[in-house]
mmCIF file with all atom_site columns, C-alpha atoms in Angstrom:
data_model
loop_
_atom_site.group_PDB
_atom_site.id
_atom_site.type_symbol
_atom_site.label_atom_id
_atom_site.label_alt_id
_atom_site.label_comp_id
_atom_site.label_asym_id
_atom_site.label_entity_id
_atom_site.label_seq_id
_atom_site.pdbx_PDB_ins_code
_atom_site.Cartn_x
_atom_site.Cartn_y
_atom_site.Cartn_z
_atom_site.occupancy
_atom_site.B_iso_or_equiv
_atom_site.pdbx_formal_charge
_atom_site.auth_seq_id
_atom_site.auth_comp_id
_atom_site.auth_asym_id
_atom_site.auth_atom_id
_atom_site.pdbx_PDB_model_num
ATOM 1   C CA . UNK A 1 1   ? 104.937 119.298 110.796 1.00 0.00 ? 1   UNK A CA 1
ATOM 2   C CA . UNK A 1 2   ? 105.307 116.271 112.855 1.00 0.00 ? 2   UNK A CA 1
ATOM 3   C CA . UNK A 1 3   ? 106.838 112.582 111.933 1.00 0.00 ? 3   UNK A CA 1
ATOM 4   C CA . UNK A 1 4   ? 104.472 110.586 113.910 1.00 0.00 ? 4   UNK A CA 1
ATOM 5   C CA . UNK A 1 5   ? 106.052 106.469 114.407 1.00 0.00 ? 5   UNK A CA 1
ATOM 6   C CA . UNK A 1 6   ? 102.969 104.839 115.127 1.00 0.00 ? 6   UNK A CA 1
ATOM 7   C CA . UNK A 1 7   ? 101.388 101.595 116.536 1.00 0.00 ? 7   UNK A CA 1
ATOM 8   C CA . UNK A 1 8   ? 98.474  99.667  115.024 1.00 0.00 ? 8   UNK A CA 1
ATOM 9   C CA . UNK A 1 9   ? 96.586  96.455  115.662 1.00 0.00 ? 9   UNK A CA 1
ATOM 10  C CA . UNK A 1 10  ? 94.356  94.561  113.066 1.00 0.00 ? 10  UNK A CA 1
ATOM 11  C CA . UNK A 1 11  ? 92.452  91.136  113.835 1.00 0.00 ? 11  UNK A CA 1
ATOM 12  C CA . UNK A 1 12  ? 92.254  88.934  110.498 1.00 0.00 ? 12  UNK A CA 1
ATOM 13  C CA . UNK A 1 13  ? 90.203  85.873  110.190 1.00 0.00 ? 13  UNK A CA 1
ATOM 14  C CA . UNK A 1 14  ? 91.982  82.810  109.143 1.00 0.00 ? 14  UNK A CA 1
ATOM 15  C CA . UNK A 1 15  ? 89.682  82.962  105.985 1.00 0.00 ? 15  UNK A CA 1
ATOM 16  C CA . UNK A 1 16  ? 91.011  86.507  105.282 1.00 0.00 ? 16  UNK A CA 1
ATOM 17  C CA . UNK A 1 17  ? 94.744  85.688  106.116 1.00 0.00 ? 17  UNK A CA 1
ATOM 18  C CA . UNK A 1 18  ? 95.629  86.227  103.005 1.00 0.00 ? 18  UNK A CA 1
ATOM 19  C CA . UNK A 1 19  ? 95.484  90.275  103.352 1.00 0.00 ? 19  UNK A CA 1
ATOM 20  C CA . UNK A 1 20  ? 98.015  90.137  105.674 1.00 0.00 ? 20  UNK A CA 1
ATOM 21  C CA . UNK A 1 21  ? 100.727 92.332  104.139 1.00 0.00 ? 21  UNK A CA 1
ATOM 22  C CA . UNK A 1 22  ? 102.397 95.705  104.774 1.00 0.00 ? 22  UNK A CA 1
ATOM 23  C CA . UNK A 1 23  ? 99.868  98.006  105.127 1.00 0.00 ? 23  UNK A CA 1
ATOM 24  C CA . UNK A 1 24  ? 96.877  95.844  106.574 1.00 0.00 ? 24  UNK A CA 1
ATOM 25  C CA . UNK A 1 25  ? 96.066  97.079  109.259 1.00 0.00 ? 25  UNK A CA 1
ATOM 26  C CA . UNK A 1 26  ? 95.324  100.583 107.703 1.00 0.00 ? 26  UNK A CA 1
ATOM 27  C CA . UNK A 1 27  ? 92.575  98.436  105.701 1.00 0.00 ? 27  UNK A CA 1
ATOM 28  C CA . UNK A 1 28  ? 89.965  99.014  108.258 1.00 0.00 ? 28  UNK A CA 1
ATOM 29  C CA . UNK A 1 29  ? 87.594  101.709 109.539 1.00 0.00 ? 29  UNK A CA 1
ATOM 30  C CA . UNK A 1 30  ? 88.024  101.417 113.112 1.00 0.00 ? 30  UNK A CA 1
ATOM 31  C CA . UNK A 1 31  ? 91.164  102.570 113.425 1.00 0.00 ? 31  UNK A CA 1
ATOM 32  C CA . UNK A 1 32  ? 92.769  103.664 116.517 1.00 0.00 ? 32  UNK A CA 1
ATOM 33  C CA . UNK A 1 33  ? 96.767  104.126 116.471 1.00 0.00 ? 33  UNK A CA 1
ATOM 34  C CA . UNK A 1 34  ? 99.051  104.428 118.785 1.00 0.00 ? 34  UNK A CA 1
ATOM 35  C CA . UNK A 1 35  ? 101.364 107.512 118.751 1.00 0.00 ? 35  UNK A CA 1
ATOM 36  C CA . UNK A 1 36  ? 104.493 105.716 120.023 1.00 0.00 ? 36  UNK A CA 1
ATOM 37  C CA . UNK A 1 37  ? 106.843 108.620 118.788 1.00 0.00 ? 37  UNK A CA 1
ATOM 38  C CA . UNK A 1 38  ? 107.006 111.952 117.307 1.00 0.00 ? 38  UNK A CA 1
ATOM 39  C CA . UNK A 1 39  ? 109.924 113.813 115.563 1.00 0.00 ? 39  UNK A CA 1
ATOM 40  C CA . UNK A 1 40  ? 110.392 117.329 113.548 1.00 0.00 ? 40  UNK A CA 1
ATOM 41  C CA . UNK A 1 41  ? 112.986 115.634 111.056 1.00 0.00 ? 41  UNK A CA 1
ATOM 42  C CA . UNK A 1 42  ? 111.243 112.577 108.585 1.00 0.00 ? 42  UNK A CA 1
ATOM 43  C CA . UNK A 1 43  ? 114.986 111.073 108.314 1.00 0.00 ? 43  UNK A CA 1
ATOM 44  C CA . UNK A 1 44  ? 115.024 110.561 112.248 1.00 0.00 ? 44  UNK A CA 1
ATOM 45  C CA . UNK A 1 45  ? 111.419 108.956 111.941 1.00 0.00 ? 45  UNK A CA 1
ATOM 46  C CA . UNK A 1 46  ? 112.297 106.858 109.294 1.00 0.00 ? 46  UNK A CA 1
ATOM 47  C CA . UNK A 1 47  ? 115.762 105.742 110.960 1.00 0.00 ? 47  UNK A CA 1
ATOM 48  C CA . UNK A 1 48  ? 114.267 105.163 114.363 1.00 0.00 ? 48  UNK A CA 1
ATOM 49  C CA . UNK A 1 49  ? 111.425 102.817 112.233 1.00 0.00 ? 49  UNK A CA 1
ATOM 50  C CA . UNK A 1 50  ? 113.548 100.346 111.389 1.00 0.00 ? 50  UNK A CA 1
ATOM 51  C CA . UNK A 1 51  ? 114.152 99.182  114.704 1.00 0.00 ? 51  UNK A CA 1
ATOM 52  C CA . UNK A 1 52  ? 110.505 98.100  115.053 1.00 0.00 ? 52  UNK A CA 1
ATOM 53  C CA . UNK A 1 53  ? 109.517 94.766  113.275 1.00 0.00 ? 53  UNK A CA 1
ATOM 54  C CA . UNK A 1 54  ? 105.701 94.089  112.354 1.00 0.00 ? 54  UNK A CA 1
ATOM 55  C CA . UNK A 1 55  ? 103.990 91.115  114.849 1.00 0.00 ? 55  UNK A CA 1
ATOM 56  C CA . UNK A 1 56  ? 101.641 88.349  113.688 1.00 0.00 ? 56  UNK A CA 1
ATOM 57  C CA . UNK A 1 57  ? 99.688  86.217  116.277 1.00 0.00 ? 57  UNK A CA 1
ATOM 58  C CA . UNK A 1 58  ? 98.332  83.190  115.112 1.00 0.00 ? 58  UNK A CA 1
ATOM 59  C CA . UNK A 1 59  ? 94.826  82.678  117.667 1.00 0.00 ? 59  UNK A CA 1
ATOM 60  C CA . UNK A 1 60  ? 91.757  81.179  118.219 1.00 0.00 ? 60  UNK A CA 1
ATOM 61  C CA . UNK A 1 61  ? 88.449  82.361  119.892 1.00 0.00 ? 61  UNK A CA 1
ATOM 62  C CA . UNK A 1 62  ? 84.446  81.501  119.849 1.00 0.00 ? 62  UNK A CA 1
ATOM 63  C CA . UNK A 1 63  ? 84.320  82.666  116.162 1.00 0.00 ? 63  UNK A CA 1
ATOM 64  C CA . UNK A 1 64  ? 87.491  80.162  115.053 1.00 0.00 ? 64  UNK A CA 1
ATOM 65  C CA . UNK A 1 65  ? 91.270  81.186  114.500 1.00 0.00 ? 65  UNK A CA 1
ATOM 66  C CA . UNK A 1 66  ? 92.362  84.702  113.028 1.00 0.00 ? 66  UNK A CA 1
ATOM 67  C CA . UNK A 1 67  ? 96.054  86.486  113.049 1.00 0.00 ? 67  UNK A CA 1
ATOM 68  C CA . UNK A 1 68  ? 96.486  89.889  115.805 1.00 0.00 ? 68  UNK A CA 1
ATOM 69  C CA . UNK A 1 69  ? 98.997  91.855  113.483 1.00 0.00 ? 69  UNK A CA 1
ATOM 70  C CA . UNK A 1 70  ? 100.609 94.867  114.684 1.00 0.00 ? 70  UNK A CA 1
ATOM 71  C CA . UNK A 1 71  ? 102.448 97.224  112.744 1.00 0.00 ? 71  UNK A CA 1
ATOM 72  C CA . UNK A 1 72  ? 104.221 100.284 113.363 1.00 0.00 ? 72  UNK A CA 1
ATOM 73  C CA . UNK A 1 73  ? 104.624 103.102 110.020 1.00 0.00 ? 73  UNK A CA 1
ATOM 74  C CA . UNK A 1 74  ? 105.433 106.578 110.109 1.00 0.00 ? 74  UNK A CA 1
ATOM 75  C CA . UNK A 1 75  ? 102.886 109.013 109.554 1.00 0.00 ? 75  UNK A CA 1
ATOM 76  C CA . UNK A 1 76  ? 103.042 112.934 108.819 1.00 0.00 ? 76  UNK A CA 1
ATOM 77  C CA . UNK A 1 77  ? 100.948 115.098 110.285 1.00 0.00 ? 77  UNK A CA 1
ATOM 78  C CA . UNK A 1 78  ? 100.449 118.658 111.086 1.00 0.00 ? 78  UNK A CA 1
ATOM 79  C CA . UNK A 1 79  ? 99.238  120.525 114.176 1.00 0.00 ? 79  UNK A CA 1
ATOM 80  C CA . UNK A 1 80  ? 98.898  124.111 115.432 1.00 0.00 ? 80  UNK A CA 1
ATOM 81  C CA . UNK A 1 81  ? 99.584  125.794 117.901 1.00 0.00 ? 81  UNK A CA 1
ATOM 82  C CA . UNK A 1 82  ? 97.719  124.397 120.462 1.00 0.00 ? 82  UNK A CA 1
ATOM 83  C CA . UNK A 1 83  ? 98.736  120.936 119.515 1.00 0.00 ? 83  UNK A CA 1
ATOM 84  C CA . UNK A 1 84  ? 95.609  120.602 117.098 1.00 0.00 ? 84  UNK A CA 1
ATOM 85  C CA . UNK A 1 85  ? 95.450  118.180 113.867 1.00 0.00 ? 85  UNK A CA 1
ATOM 86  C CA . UNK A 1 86  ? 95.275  120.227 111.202 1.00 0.00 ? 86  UNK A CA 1
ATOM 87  C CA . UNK A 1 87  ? 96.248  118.020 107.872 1.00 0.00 ? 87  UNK A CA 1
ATOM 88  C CA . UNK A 1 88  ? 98.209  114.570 107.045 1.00 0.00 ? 88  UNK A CA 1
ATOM 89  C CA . UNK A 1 89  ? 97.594  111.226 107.338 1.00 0.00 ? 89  UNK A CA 1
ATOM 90  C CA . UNK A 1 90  ? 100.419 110.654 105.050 1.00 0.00 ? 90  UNK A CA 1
ATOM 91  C CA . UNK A 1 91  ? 102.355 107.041 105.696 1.00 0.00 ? 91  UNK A CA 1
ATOM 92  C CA . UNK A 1 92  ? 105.932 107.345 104.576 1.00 0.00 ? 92  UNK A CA 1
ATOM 93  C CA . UNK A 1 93  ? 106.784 103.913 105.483 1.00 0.00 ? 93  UNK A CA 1
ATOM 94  C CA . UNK A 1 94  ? 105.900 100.711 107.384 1.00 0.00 ? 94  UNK A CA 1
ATOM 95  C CA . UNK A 1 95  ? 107.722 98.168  109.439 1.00 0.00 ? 95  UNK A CA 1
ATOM 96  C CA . UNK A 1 96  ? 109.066 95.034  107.890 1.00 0.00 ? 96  UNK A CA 1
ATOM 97  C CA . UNK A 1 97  ? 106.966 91.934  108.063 1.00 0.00 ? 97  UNK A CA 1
ATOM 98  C CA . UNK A 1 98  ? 108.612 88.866  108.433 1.00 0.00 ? 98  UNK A CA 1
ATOM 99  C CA . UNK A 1 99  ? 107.352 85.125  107.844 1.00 0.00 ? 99  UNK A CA 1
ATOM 100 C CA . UNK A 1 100 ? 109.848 82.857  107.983 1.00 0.00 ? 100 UNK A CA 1
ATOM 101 C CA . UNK A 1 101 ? 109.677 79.102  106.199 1.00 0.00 ? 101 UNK A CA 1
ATOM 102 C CA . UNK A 1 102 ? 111.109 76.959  108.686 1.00 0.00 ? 102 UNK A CA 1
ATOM 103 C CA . UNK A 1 103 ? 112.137 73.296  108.154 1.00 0.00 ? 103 UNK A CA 1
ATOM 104 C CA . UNK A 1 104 ? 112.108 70.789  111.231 1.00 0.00 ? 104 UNK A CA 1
ATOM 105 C CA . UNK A 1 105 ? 113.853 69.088  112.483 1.00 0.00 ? 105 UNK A CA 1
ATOM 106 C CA . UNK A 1 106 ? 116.974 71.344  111.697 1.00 0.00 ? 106 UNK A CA 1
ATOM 107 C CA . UNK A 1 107 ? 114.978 74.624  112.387 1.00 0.00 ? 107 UNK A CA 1
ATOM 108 C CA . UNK A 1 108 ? 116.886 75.711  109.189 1.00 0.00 ? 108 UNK A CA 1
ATOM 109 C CA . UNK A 1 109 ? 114.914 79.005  107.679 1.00 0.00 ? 109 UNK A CA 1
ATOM 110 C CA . UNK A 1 110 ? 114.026 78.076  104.232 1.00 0.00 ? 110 UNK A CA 1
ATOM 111 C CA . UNK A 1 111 ? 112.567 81.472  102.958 1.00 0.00 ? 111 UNK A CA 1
ATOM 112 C CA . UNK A 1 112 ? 111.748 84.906  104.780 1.00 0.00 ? 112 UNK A CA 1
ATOM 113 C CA . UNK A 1 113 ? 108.794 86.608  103.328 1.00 0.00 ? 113 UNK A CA 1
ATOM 114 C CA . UNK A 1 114 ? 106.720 89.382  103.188 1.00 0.00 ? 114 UNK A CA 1
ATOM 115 C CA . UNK A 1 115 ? 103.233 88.709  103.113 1.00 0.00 ? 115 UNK A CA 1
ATOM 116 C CA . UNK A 1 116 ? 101.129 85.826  103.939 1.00 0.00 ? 116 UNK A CA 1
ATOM 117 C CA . UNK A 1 117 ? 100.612 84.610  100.122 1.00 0.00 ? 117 UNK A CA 1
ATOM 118 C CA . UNK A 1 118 ? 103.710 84.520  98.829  1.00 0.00 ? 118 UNK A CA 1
ATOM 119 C CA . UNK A 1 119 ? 104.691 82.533  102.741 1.00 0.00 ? 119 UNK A CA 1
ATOM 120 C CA . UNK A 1 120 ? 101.892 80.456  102.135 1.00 0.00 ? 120 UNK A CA 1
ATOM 121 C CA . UNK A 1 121 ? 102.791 79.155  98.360  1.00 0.00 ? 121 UNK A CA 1
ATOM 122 C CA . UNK A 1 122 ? 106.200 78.365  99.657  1.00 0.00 ? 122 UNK A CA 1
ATOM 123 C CA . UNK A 1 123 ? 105.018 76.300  102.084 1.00 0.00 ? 123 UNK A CA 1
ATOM 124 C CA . UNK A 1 124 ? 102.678 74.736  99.505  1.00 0.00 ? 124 UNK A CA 1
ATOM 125 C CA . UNK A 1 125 ? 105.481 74.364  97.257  1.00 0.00 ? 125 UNK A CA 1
ATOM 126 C CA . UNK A 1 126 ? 107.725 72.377  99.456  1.00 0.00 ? 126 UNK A CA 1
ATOM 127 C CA . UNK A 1 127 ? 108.350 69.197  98.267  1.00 0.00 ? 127 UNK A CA 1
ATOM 128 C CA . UNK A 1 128 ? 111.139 67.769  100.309 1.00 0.00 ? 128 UNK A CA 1
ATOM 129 C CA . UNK A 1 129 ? 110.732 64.793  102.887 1.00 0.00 ? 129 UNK A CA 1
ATOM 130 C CA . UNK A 1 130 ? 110.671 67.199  106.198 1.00 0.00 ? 130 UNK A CA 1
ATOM 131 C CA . UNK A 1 131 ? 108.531 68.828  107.661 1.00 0.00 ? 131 UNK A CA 1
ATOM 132 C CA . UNK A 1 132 ? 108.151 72.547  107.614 1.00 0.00 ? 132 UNK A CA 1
ATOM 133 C CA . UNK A 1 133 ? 106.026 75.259  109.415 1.00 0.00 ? 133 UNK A CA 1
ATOM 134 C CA . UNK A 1 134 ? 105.748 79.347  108.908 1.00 0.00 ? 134 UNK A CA 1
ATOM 135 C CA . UNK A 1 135 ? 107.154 81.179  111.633 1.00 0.00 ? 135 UNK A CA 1
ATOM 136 C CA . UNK A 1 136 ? 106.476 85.265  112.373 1.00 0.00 ? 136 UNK A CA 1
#
């Protein structure tokens, strides 16, 4: 049994951006993660984990603007033994997202959040006289 950190990479719409949460970028078919780590002990996976933090992109291309996320999670997985998948697939954990609410012109952090929604509502919520932005 093998605790697999691994590396993946979703492209989101700007229409869709709301999906983007822990977890999105398993939402997809065509998948193809990165093994970035493997371990025999799930505690070591999950330790060395948290010192990977999920990445949003905010771009634009021919088709408009749409969010690269990355995210790293740890996956279990077995193999024989010639290094053959066997069974798994399980996700034990993902990395943090973070979206930050930022208010100019003090670049004071208002909020950190967790997906794009609940980011988004704060931002919509904000009713003071500055201006603010999200941050990832």
């Amino acid at each position: 049994m093998k605790y697999e950190i691994r590396k993946n990479v979703r492209e989101i719409s700007y229409k869709n951006r709301m999906q983007i949460k822990q977890g999105c970028t398993l939402e997809q078919n065509n998948q193809d993660p990165e093994v970035i780590k493997s371990f025999d002990d799930k505690d070591e996976a999950l330790n060395e984990l948290k010192s990977y933090n999920s990445d949003i992109c905010k771009l634009s291309g021919g088709a408009g603007a749409y969010y690269a996320v990355t995210e790293y999670y740890v996956e279990e997985n077995e193999y024989d033994e010639d290094g053959e998948w066997v069974s798994g697939g399980d996700v034990w954990e993902f990395s943090e997202i973070k979206i930050e609410l930022v208010e100019k012109p003090s670049y004071e952090t208002l909020g950190v959040y967790s997906d794009m929604e609940s980011a988004e509502n704060a931002l919509n919520d904000y009713e003071r006289e500055n201006e603010v932005y999200l941050s990832f």
